[in-house]
Short mmCIF file of C-alpha atoms in Angstrom, two decimals:
data_model
loop_
_atom_site.label_atom_id
_atom_site.label_comp_id
_atom_site.label_asym_id
_atom_site.label_seq_id
_atom_site.Cartn_x
_atom_site.Cartn_y
_atom_site.Cartn_z
CA MET E 16 -62.85 18.01 104.71
CA GLU E 17 -60.01 18.98 107.09
CA VAL E 18 -58.38 16.08 106.42
CA GLU E 19 -58.46 16.63 103.08
CA ARG E 20 -57.30 19.69 102.90
CA ASN E 21 -54.06 18.71 105.36
CA GLN E 22 -53.90 15.55 102.32
CA GLU E 23 -53.59 18.31 100.05
CA ASN E 24 -50.80 20.36 101.14
CA ASP E 25 -48.97 17.34 102.63
CA LYS E 26 -49.37 16.43 98.59
CA GLN E 27 -48.12 19.86 97.45
CA LYS E 28 -45.01 20.38 100.20
CA GLN E 29 -44.48 16.87 98.71
CA GLN E 30 -43.76 17.77 95.61
CA ALA E 31 -42.54 21.37 95.65
CA GLU E 32 -39.75 19.15 97.60
CA GLU E 33 -39.04 17.07 94.91
CA HIS E 34 -38.83 19.78 92.99
CA LYS E 35 -36.37 21.38 94.98
CA ASN E 36 -34.06 18.28 94.64
CA LYS E 37 -34.57 18.37 91.09
CA GLY E 38 -33.35 21.60 91.56
CA ASN E 39 -30.75 20.70 93.62
CA ASP E 40 -28.69 18.13 91.68
CA TYR E 41 -29.38 20.63 88.45
CA PHE E 42 -26.96 23.53 90.67
CA LYS E 43 -24.58 20.67 91.18
CA ARG E 44 -23.81 20.05 88.07
CA GLY E 45 -23.82 24.32 87.21
CA GLN E 46 -27.52 23.90 85.45
CA TYR E 47 -28.64 26.55 86.89
CA SER E 48 -31.51 28.24 84.38
CA ASN E 49 -32.99 24.29 84.95
CA ALA E 50 -32.20 24.38 88.70
CA ALA E 51 -34.47 27.76 88.89
CA GLU E 52 -37.14 26.33 86.64
CA GLU E 53 -37.51 23.53 89.31
CA TYR E 54 -37.39 26.13 92.26
CA GLU E 55 -40.41 28.38 90.35
CA LYS E 56 -42.35 24.54 90.49
CA ALA E 57 -41.71 24.26 93.81
CA ILE E 58 -42.63 27.80 95.14
CA GLU E 59 -45.84 27.77 93.10
CA LEU E 60 -46.98 24.63 94.86
CA CYS E 61 -45.60 26.30 98.44
CA GLN E 62 -45.30 29.92 98.63
CA ASN E 63 -44.36 30.13 102.36
CA GLU E 64 -41.19 28.59 102.31
CA PRO E 65 -38.33 30.78 102.62
CA ASN E 66 -35.16 28.22 101.34
CA TYR E 67 -37.52 27.77 97.96
CA TYR E 68 -37.16 31.89 97.18
CA GLY E 69 -33.30 31.56 98.68
CA ASN E 70 -32.60 28.48 96.50
CA ARG E 71 -33.91 30.63 93.57
CA ALA E 72 -31.17 33.91 94.35
CA ALA E 73 -28.73 31.22 94.68
CA CYS E 74 -29.31 30.54 90.35
CA PHE E 75 -30.54 33.97 89.56
CA LEU E 76 -26.61 35.35 91.51
CA GLN E 77 -24.64 32.88 89.36
CA MET E 78 -26.49 33.31 86.59
CA LYS E 79 -25.67 37.24 86.99
CA LYS E 80 -28.75 38.55 87.40
CA TYR E 81 -28.39 41.10 90.61
CA SER E 82 -31.89 42.30 90.21
CA LYS E 83 -33.41 39.25 90.44
CA CYS E 84 -31.79 37.71 93.37
CA LEU E 85 -32.43 40.53 94.87
CA LYS E 86 -35.64 40.26 95.05
CA ASP E 87 -36.04 36.94 96.08
CA CYS E 88 -33.78 37.47 98.82
CA GLU E 89 -35.84 40.17 100.23
CA LYS E 90 -38.76 37.70 99.75
CA ALA E 91 -37.11 35.00 101.44
CA LEU E 92 -35.43 37.04 104.86
CA SER E 93 -39.12 38.42 104.68
CA LEU E 94 -39.83 34.81 105.98
CA ASP E 95 -36.16 34.26 107.67
CA PRO E 96 -34.75 37.34 108.91
CA LYS E 97 -31.56 35.97 110.15
CA ASN E 98 -31.05 33.33 107.63
CA VAL E 99 -27.50 34.10 106.57
CA LYS E 100 -27.32 32.32 103.72
CA PHE E 101 -29.82 34.86 102.45
CA LEU E 102 -28.54 38.10 103.66
CA ARG E 103 -24.60 37.09 102.24
CA ARG E 104 -26.67 36.68 98.09
CA LYS E 105 -28.94 39.68 98.99
CA ALA E 106 -25.25 41.59 100.54
CA LEU E 107 -23.47 40.14 97.45
CA SER E 108 -26.32 41.06 94.36
CA LEU E 109 -26.29 44.38 95.89
CA GLN E 110 -22.25 44.81 95.64
CA TYR E 111 -22.05 43.59 92.22
CA LEU E 112 -25.22 46.27 91.32
CA GLY E 113 -22.27 48.66 92.23
CA LEU E 114 -24.63 49.75 95.37
CA LEU E 115 -22.00 49.37 97.76
CA THR E 116 -22.80 51.83 100.46
CA GLU E 117 -26.10 49.34 100.79
CA ALA E 118 -24.77 46.33 100.50
CA LYS E 119 -22.39 47.50 103.54
CA PRO E 120 -24.92 47.56 107.15
CA ILE E 121 -25.63 43.58 105.21
CA PHE E 122 -22.50 42.40 105.25
CA GLU E 123 -21.81 44.05 108.87
CA GLN E 124 -25.30 42.17 110.53
CA ILE E 125 -22.99 39.03 109.27
CA VAL E 126 -20.39 39.07 110.85
CA SER E 127 -22.78 40.27 113.78
CA LEU E 128 -24.30 36.78 113.13
CA ASP E 129 -21.50 34.41 111.85
CA LYS E 130 -18.27 34.93 112.65
CA SER E 131 -16.40 33.05 110.84
CA GLU E 132 -13.12 33.40 108.34
CA GLN E 133 -15.20 34.14 104.51
CA SER E 134 -18.00 36.58 106.88
CA VAL E 135 -15.29 38.94 108.50
CA LYS E 136 -13.24 38.98 104.63
CA GLU E 137 -16.31 40.09 102.57
CA ASN E 138 -17.46 42.65 105.39
CA GLN E 139 -12.82 44.23 104.73
CA GLN E 140 -13.60 44.45 100.88
CA ILE E 141 -16.75 45.91 100.87
CA LYS E 142 -15.51 48.70 103.15
CA GLU E 143 -11.88 48.66 100.85
CA MET E 144 -14.17 49.28 97.91
CA ILE E 145 -15.75 52.25 99.43
CA LYS E 146 -12.52 54.56 100.82
CA ASN E 147 -12.31 53.53 96.74
CA LEU E 148 -14.70 54.69 95.54
CA GLN E 149 -14.47 57.83 97.57
CA GLU E 150 -11.48 58.49 96.64
CA ALA E 151 -12.02 57.66 92.96
CA ARG E 152 -14.81 60.48 92.78
CA GLN E 153 -11.87 63.28 95.21
CA LYS E 154 -9.41 62.51 92.39
CA LEU E 155 -12.17 63.14 89.65
CA ASP E 156 -13.83 66.14 91.19
CA ALA E 157 -9.91 67.32 91.10
CA LYS E 158 -9.11 66.45 87.55
CA LEU E 159 -6.31 63.96 88.29
CA TYR E 160 -7.92 60.61 85.82
CA LYS E 161 -5.09 58.41 85.92
CA GLU E 162 -4.96 57.96 89.50
CA ALA E 163 -8.63 57.60 89.72
CA LEU E 164 -8.65 55.21 86.73
CA ILE E 165 -6.25 52.83 89.30
CA LEU E 166 -8.65 53.03 91.75
CA ILE E 167 -11.46 52.53 89.91
CA GLU E 168 -10.38 49.75 87.78
CA LYS E 169 -10.03 47.83 90.86
CA ILE E 170 -13.73 48.19 92.24
CA ALA E 171 -14.46 47.18 88.66
CA ARG E 172 -12.00 43.71 89.03
CA GLU E 173 -14.46 42.91 92.22
CA VAL E 174 -17.79 44.07 90.15
CA PRO E 175 -17.39 44.10 86.54
CA ASP E 176 -21.41 43.81 85.84
CA ALA E 177 -21.71 47.23 88.15
CA VAL E 178 -23.03 49.78 85.66
CA ASP E 179 -22.35 52.57 87.81
CA ILE E 180 -18.67 51.61 88.25
CA GLN E 181 -18.13 50.46 84.28
CA ILE E 182 -19.61 54.25 83.83
CA LEU E 183 -16.76 55.80 85.49
CA ASN E 184 -14.10 53.28 83.95
CA CYS E 185 -15.06 53.73 80.94
CA GLU E 186 -14.51 58.47 80.95
CA CYS E 187 -11.18 57.35 82.97
CA LEU E 188 -10.19 55.42 79.74
CA ALA E 189 -11.38 58.41 77.77
CA ARG E 190 -10.11 61.13 79.71
CA THR E 191 -6.92 59.35 79.93
CA ALA E 192 -6.51 58.60 76.65
CA ASN E 193 -6.68 54.95 76.58
CA ILE E 194 -9.32 55.02 73.50
CA ASN E 195 -9.39 51.47 72.20
CA GLN E 196 -9.49 50.64 75.72
CA ALA E 197 -13.12 52.86 76.49
CA GLN E 198 -14.61 51.54 73.13
CA GLU E 199 -14.56 48.32 74.49
CA GLN E 200 -15.93 49.60 78.08
CA LEU E 201 -18.38 51.42 76.23
CA ARG E 202 -19.57 48.47 73.97
CA LEU E 203 -19.77 46.39 77.03
CA ILE E 204 -22.10 48.66 78.83
CA GLN E 205 -24.28 48.73 75.57
CA ASP E 206 -25.00 45.27 75.27
CA LYS E 207 -25.20 44.44 79.03
CA HIS E 208 -27.06 47.25 80.22
CA GLY E 209 -28.75 48.51 76.37
CA PRO E 210 -29.39 52.44 75.59
CA ARG E 211 -28.50 55.10 78.66
CA ALA E 212 -28.59 58.52 78.93
CA GLU E 213 -24.45 58.41 79.57
CA THR E 214 -24.10 57.13 75.95
CA TYR E 215 -23.94 60.54 74.02
CA TYR E 216 -21.30 62.02 76.77
CA LEU E 217 -19.05 58.58 76.84
CA LYS E 218 -19.11 58.49 72.86
CA GLY E 219 -18.75 62.76 72.86
CA LEU E 220 -15.52 61.74 75.55
CA ILE E 221 -13.56 59.23 72.76
CA GLU E 222 -13.73 60.97 70.20
CA LEU E 223 -12.98 64.58 71.66
CA TYR E 224 -9.73 62.52 73.76
CA GLY E 225 -9.00 60.45 70.30
CA GLY E 226 -8.61 63.41 68.77
CA SER E 227 -11.36 64.08 66.70
CA PRO E 228 -12.90 67.51 68.38
CA ASP E 229 -15.82 68.11 65.17
CA LYS E 230 -16.69 64.39 65.68
CA ALA E 231 -17.33 65.12 69.53
CA LYS E 232 -18.86 68.61 69.65
CA SER E 233 -21.53 66.93 67.01
CA ILE E 234 -21.84 63.88 69.24
CA LEU E 235 -22.32 65.72 72.52
CA GLN E 236 -24.40 68.41 71.33
CA GLU E 237 -27.05 66.09 69.70
CA GLY E 238 -26.74 64.37 73.73
CA VAL E 239 -27.52 68.05 75.18
CA ARG E 240 -30.99 67.94 72.55
CA GLN E 241 -31.95 64.73 73.56
CA ASP E 242 -31.40 65.82 77.44
CA GLN E 243 -31.56 69.02 77.57
CA ASN E 244 -30.65 68.24 81.59
CA ASN E 245 -27.73 66.57 80.98
CA LYS E 246 -24.85 68.62 82.32
CA LYS E 247 -22.20 66.33 81.52
CA CYS E 248 -22.70 66.47 78.50
CA LEU E 249 -23.78 69.67 78.42
CA ALA E 250 -20.17 70.76 80.42
CA ALA E 251 -18.24 68.48 77.57
CA PHE E 252 -19.50 70.18 74.04
CA GLN E 253 -18.66 73.47 75.92
CA MET E 254 -15.11 72.07 77.10
CA ALA E 255 -14.28 71.52 73.49
CA LYS E 256 -16.02 74.56 71.81
CA ASP E 257 -14.03 76.95 73.65
CA GLN E 258 -10.24 74.38 72.94
CA ASP E 259 -11.74 74.84 69.43
CA ASN E 260 -12.38 78.38 68.90
CA TYR E 261 -8.38 79.43 70.92
CA LYS E 262 -7.05 76.91 68.30
CA SER E 263 -8.16 78.07 65.54
CA LYS E 264 -7.27 81.87 66.65
CA GLY E 265 -4.19 81.22 67.47
CA ASN E 266 -3.55 79.49 63.63
CA ASP E 267 -5.16 82.50 62.34
CA PHE E 268 -2.58 84.61 64.28
CA LEU E 269 0.53 82.42 63.28
CA ASN E 270 -0.35 82.13 59.61
CA SER E 271 -0.60 86.50 59.83
CA ASN E 272 2.68 86.24 61.05
CA LYS E 273 1.65 88.10 64.59
CA PHE E 274 3.70 85.64 66.66
CA ASN E 275 3.09 86.68 70.40
CA ASP E 276 -1.05 86.75 69.62
CA ALA E 277 -0.34 83.35 68.44
CA ILE E 278 1.66 82.18 71.54
CA GLU E 279 -1.23 84.14 74.31
CA TYR E 280 -4.34 81.91 72.14
CA TYR E 281 -2.38 78.67 72.63
CA THR E 282 -1.70 79.19 75.92
CA LYS E 283 -5.24 79.50 76.87
CA ALA E 284 -6.26 76.58 74.64
CA LEU E 285 -4.25 74.72 76.95
CA GLU E 286 -6.08 75.92 79.75
CA VAL E 287 -9.22 74.60 78.64
CA ASP E 288 -7.96 71.13 79.96
CA LEU E 289 -4.57 69.71 80.49
CA ASN E 290 -5.59 66.17 80.25
CA ASN E 291 -6.64 66.11 76.46
CA PHE E 292 -3.59 65.19 75.54
CA LYS E 293 -3.50 64.86 72.07
CA PHE E 294 -4.70 68.06 71.13
CA ASN E 295 -2.91 69.47 73.91
CA SER E 296 0.33 67.48 71.53
CA LEU E 297 -0.90 69.55 69.01
CA ILE E 298 -0.99 72.65 70.52
CA TYR E 299 1.99 72.32 71.93
CA ALA E 300 3.51 72.07 68.61
CA ASN E 301 2.50 74.95 67.00
CA ARG E 302 2.79 76.94 70.57
CA GLY E 303 6.50 75.72 69.95
CA LEU E 304 6.38 77.17 66.22
CA ALA E 305 5.92 80.51 66.71
CA HIS E 306 8.85 80.97 69.48
CA GLN E 307 10.82 79.45 66.58
CA LYS E 308 9.08 81.99 63.94
CA LEU E 309 10.28 84.11 67.17
CA LYS E 310 13.56 83.00 66.64
CA ASP E 311 13.67 82.46 70.64
CA HIS E 312 14.69 78.17 69.69
CA ARG E 313 15.25 77.15 73.62
CA LYS E 314 11.18 78.19 74.15
CA ALA E 315 10.41 76.40 71.11
CA VAL E 316 12.36 72.62 72.10
CA ASN E 317 10.42 73.62 75.61
CA ASP E 318 6.85 73.71 74.20
CA PHE E 319 7.95 70.18 71.66
CA ASP E 320 9.50 68.31 74.12
CA LYS E 321 6.31 68.93 75.77
CA SER E 322 4.13 68.20 72.79
CA ILE E 323 6.87 64.88 71.89
CA GLU E 324 5.88 63.70 75.57
CA LEU E 325 2.14 64.09 75.32
CA ASN E 326 1.90 62.61 71.73
CA ASP E 327 5.07 60.32 70.73
CA ARG E 328 3.72 59.26 67.64
CA TYR E 329 3.40 63.24 66.78
CA PHE E 330 6.37 63.77 63.80
CA LYS E 331 5.73 67.20 63.13
CA ALA E 332 6.67 68.01 67.01
CA TYR E 333 10.01 65.85 65.69
CA LEU E 334 10.85 67.46 62.66
CA ARG E 335 10.24 71.08 64.16
CA ARG E 336 12.26 70.47 67.82
CA GLY E 337 15.07 69.27 64.91
CA ASP E 338 14.87 72.27 63.44
CA SER E 339 15.15 74.38 66.34
CA ARG E 340 17.74 71.84 68.00
CA TYR E 341 19.69 72.86 64.79
CA GLU E 342 19.59 76.23 64.95
CA LEU E 343 21.15 75.94 68.89
CA GLY E 344 23.99 74.20 67.21
CA ASP E 345 22.43 70.62 69.09
CA LEU E 346 23.26 68.60 65.23
CA ASP E 347 23.16 65.28 67.11
CA GLY E 348 19.84 66.34 68.46
CA ALA E 349 18.46 67.57 65.14
CA GLN E 350 19.79 64.55 63.68
CA SER E 351 17.93 62.17 65.49
CA ASP E 352 14.62 63.94 65.16
CA PHE E 353 14.99 64.32 61.92
CA GLN E 354 15.38 60.66 61.93
CA LYS E 355 12.54 60.04 64.35
CA VAL E 356 10.51 61.98 61.16
CA MET E 357 11.98 59.55 58.67
CA GLU E 358 10.10 56.47 60.65
CA LEU E 359 6.84 58.39 61.20
CA ASP E 360 5.83 59.53 58.32
CA GLN E 361 7.13 58.19 54.63
CA GLY E 362 6.16 61.72 52.91
CA SER E 363 9.02 62.79 54.08
CA ILE E 364 12.41 60.47 53.97
CA GLN E 365 13.42 62.34 51.02
CA GLN E 366 13.68 65.60 52.32
CA MET E 367 14.87 64.66 56.31
CA ARG E 368 17.64 62.79 54.30
CA GLN E 369 18.82 66.11 53.34
CA LYS E 370 18.39 67.89 56.39
CA ILE E 371 20.53 65.18 57.67
CA ASN E 372 23.13 65.55 55.06
CA ASP E 373 23.57 68.75 56.16
CA ILE E 374 24.46 68.25 59.48
CA THR E 375 26.73 65.95 58.39
CA ARG E 376 28.38 68.28 56.81
CA LYS E 377 28.74 70.66 59.04
CA GLN E 378 30.01 68.70 61.64
CA LYS E 379 33.02 67.38 59.42
CA GLN E 380 33.29 71.42 59.08
CA LEU E 381 32.89 72.02 62.77
CA SER E 382 35.75 69.30 63.71
CA LYS E 383 38.44 69.84 61.62
CA LYS E 384 40.86 72.45 62.93
CA ASP E 385 40.99 76.00 62.80
CA TYR E 386 44.22 76.90 61.92
CA TYR E 387 43.58 81.00 61.86
CA LYS E 388 42.40 80.38 65.59
CA ILE E 389 45.86 78.22 66.66
CA LEU E 390 47.80 80.84 64.81
CA GLU E 391 45.83 83.32 66.60
CA VAL E 392 45.45 85.53 63.07
CA ASP E 393 41.38 86.02 61.58
CA LYS E 394 40.61 84.87 58.51
CA ASN E 395 41.97 88.24 56.46
CA ALA E 396 45.49 87.83 57.42
CA THR E 397 48.14 88.70 55.06
CA GLU E 398 50.85 86.69 54.46
CA ALA E 399 53.48 88.48 56.79
CA ASP E 400 50.87 88.51 59.51
CA ILE E 401 51.07 84.06 59.33
CA LYS E 402 54.83 84.14 59.41
CA LYS E 403 55.11 87.22 62.48
CA ALA E 404 52.37 84.83 64.36
CA TYR E 405 54.49 81.56 63.38
CA ARG E 406 57.38 83.66 64.39
CA LYS E 407 56.30 84.77 67.55
CA LEU E 408 54.53 81.50 68.48
CA ALA E 409 56.77 79.33 67.16
CA LEU E 410 59.51 80.05 69.94
CA GLN E 411 56.95 80.79 72.93
CA TRP E 412 55.87 76.91 72.44
CA HIS E 413 58.93 74.78 71.09
CA PRO E 414 59.40 72.14 73.74
CA ASP E 415 63.55 73.24 74.21
CA LYS E 416 61.92 76.18 76.40
CA ASN E 417 58.80 74.43 78.02
CA LYS E 418 60.89 71.41 79.63
CA GLU E 419 59.36 72.81 83.96
CA ASN E 420 57.22 68.79 83.83
CA GLU E 421 55.88 66.48 82.20
CA GLU E 422 52.65 68.44 81.35
CA GLN E 423 54.05 71.41 80.84
CA LYS E 424 56.05 69.33 78.04
CA LYS E 425 53.06 67.72 76.54
CA LEU E 426 51.78 70.63 76.54
CA ALA E 427 54.18 72.41 74.19
CA ASP E 428 54.82 69.30 71.96
CA GLN E 429 51.15 69.45 70.95
CA LYS E 430 51.09 72.76 70.84
CA PHE E 431 54.45 72.89 68.85
CA ARG E 432 53.05 70.80 66.25
CA GLU E 433 49.58 72.45 65.81
CA ILE E 434 51.06 75.72 65.13
CA ALA E 435 53.78 74.02 62.61
CA GLU E 436 50.46 72.26 61.29
CA ALA E 437 48.56 75.76 61.34
CA TYR E 438 51.59 77.42 58.87
CA SER E 439 52.67 74.74 56.79
CA VAL E 440 48.83 75.16 55.24
CA LEU E 441 48.48 78.83 55.64
CA SER E 442 51.38 79.75 54.74
CA ASP E 443 50.55 77.99 50.82
CA LYS E 444 48.13 79.91 48.91
CA LYS E 445 46.79 76.85 47.28
CA LYS E 446 46.36 75.19 50.27
CA ARG E 447 45.26 77.99 52.12
CA GLN E 448 42.28 78.25 49.44
CA GLN E 449 40.86 74.91 49.85
CA PHE E 450 41.12 75.37 53.89
CA ASP E 451 38.72 78.45 53.19
CA MET E 452 36.73 76.44 50.75
CA GLY E 453 36.28 73.55 53.83
CA VAL E 454 38.36 71.37 53.05
CA ASP E 455 39.24 68.74 56.14
CA PRO E 456 42.92 68.41 55.63
CA ASN E 457 42.27 65.36 58.52
CA ASP E 458 39.88 63.72 56.13
CA PRO E 459 41.21 63.14 52.43
CA MET E 460 38.25 62.07 51.04
CA GLY E 461 36.59 65.35 51.60
CA GLY E 462 35.16 67.21 49.02
CA ALA E 463 38.74 68.59 47.86
CA GLY E 464 40.52 65.34 48.28
CA GLY E 465 41.66 67.06 51.46
CA PHE E 466 45.85 67.79 51.82
CA GLU E 467 48.62 66.03 53.95
CA THR E 468 49.28 67.69 57.17
CA ASN E 469 51.40 65.12 58.79
CA ILE E 470 55.04 66.99 58.83
CA ASP E 471 57.22 67.28 61.24
CA PRO E 472 57.29 70.46 63.18
CA THR E 473 60.66 70.31 63.75
CA GLN E 474 61.38 70.73 59.95
CA ILE E 475 58.94 73.77 59.52
CA PHE E 476 60.72 75.43 62.26
CA LYS E 477 64.69 74.44 60.88
CA MET E 478 63.24 75.95 57.10
CA PHE E 479 61.75 78.65 58.91
CA PHE E 480 64.98 80.17 60.73
CA GLY E 481 67.38 78.32 59.16
CA GLY E 482 68.81 76.60 61.38
CA GLU E 483 68.92 72.76 62.80
CA GLY E 484 66.06 73.73 65.43
CA GLY E 485 67.92 72.22 68.28
CA GLY E 486 69.39 73.71 71.09
CA ASP E 487 69.27 75.55 73.46
CA PHE E 488 67.54 79.53 73.49
CA GLY E 489 69.05 82.41 74.51
CA ASP E 490 69.81 85.16 72.25
CA PHE E 491 69.30 82.35 69.42
CA GLY E 492 72.15 81.65 67.95
CA PHE E 493 71.93 79.04 65.13
CA PRO E 494 75.47 77.30 63.94
CA ASN E 495 77.14 77.80 61.22
CA MET E 496 75.19 76.53 57.47
CA GLY E 497 77.72 74.93 55.14
CA GLY E 498 77.71 73.14 51.35
CA GLY E 499 75.36 73.38 48.43
CA GLN E 500 76.15 75.96 46.69
CA PHE E 501 77.88 78.54 49.48
CA PRO E 502 81.79 78.28 48.94
CA GLY E 503 83.46 78.01 52.51
CA GLY E 504 79.84 78.25 54.14
CA PHE E 505 78.08 80.97 55.79
CA GLN E 506 77.24 82.40 59.21
CA THR E 507 74.23 84.48 60.01
CA MET E 508 74.51 86.39 63.17
CA PHE E 509 71.72 88.37 65.62
CA THR E 510 70.03 88.96 68.07
CA SER E 511 66.61 88.38 69.11
CA ASN E 512 64.57 90.85 67.19
CA LEU E 513 64.46 87.99 64.17
CA GLY E 514 62.51 90.26 62.51
CA GLY E 515 65.32 93.06 61.85
CA MET E 516 67.93 93.30 59.75
CA GLY E 517 71.47 90.74 60.18
CA GLN E 518 74.63 90.97 58.44
CA ASN E 519 76.03 87.72 56.46
CA MET E 520 80.01 88.16 56.79
CA ARG E 521 82.40 85.78 54.16
CA GLY E 522 85.71 86.63 55.15
CA GLY E 523 86.23 90.34 55.48
CA SER E 524 82.86 91.41 53.83
CA SER E 525 79.79 91.94 54.54
CA PHE E 526 76.11 92.51 53.19
CA PRO E 527 72.42 92.55 54.88
CA PHE E 528 70.28 90.10 54.32
CA GLN E 529 66.36 89.85 55.68
CA PHE E 530 63.93 87.08 57.12
CA GLY E 531 60.85 86.72 55.93
CA GLY E 532 60.72 84.88 52.58
CA ASP E 533 62.06 82.18 50.52
CA PHE E 534 65.50 81.73 48.02
CA SER E 535 63.71 79.43 45.34
CA GLN E 536 61.54 82.74 44.93
CA GLN E 537 64.13 84.72 44.25
CA GLY E 538 65.18 83.65 41.03
CA GLY E 539 68.97 83.39 41.61
CA ALA E 540 71.09 80.93 40.17
CA GLY E 541 72.77 78.54 42.09
CA PHE E 542 69.74 77.30 44.68
CA PRO E 543 67.83 74.04 42.39
CA GLY E 544 64.76 73.65 43.95
CA PHE E 545 65.87 74.57 47.42
CA SER E 546 64.22 77.03 49.72
CA PHE E 547 64.94 78.40 53.15
CA PRO E 548 60.88 79.27 53.89
CA GLY E 549 61.24 82.83 56.77
CA MET E 550 64.56 84.02 54.67
CA GLN E 551 64.71 86.81 52.16
CA PHE E 552 67.65 88.26 49.76
CA THR E 553 67.60 91.76 49.25
CA GLN E 554 67.79 93.36 46.20
CA GLN E 555 71.27 94.48 47.16
CA GLN E 556 72.46 91.00 47.61
CA GLN E 557 70.99 89.60 44.64
CA GLN E 558 72.39 92.26 42.77
CA ARG E 559 76.16 91.01 44.44
CA ARG E 560 75.42 87.77 43.43
CA ARG E 561 74.76 88.42 39.53
#
């Protein structure tokens, strides 16, 4: 009887070995499911052989069935406690399940039994993952989600099927506004692990940080209804509710023109969750609008900057910032913002083109010379004021009086030309009227056609003072002027007080005259088409001519 029993056992062992060998062949070919079936048959024939369990565990490890692998490893180790292969498969199963702290002592045990390079490396890796996970949880508690995400993604690459790690990864992706990635991560979790209690929480976060607060509140509220102890769902729901309440009150105050109150509630809304980028982008834009209504454009621009930093596709922030930049005189910045609005919102193209055209007109207006400023007179200056100003400045900046050095000479040349140009425009009623209407004298294609300003400043000077425009300046004497309709010529003699009366002497006679007029405007004979800006015959002189 004993012999027969032993023979039967030997036969079963032989059959078990045959199944094991078949399993090994399948395993080598990567047919892990078939291999596991053969090892299963071997176990049925011989339940106390640790290698059969160990080999099937290897199949489950390759098939990512980590829980089954763990169970087989524990059975194998109960039969062979110090088998390094069994220990390694158990440690890896725990690691891939995300049970890092449970895996750590097993990797340490392996190193004590086996000093191979692989064992040392894997032991170091598990320590690094545990350290990263601890730091990631600290970052999460501190709401430093971007930093936490970097650490968690590093762990997730090592343990892609660890559901707890994937849930943390999904949460961080949502809280950092990586909405598409978060949605894909949630889909993978559901496909691999089925319905979970965390599903409502993750779905709610994705909607909340994706810019759909109402939908988020509905999902989170349902999660709380399903499980009243779901603290994460409850906290997220309360956060969404607070944000929405503060935003609504801020909007009500804004619409009621109570701008300071609106700013207060928008600020409260921003303080609820600094990481809700889309929501906060909208709130910064609204608070900036309240500052804008209060004419505090610098604070408004600051808020619009923050809004765009959080969501660079939010066209309203660009539009409002452009309006405030315009008011602050930053025309280039305003134009850039309005162009961006055209890119982001097709419905605003016509409105933005009008704004850009307004900016272009204003830029042209600002770029033209201010002739009133050049002559140091105000816009209501009389003809006499303009002549007096030219007389003073032309003498002050005449190149012959500014020869100290090359720099002073260049400055004088520029000033002398600008003064002459300003006088040529402002002393002419028609040109002055065009200039006051916004015509740019440097833009011949301007709205009123422009006007010629390429004048010779020396000629203006000669015509104004009646001299040749050159020479030194002492008491400012001019040479004789003869020819034309002046038989024998005439001579002007006067002192530096150019605004006073002088004497025109011809032979033994003399008659008074006054600077400040135009011969051609006196209507006297003998001066056809010839004028001297700055000189005017008195009534007594005109009578003598007759």
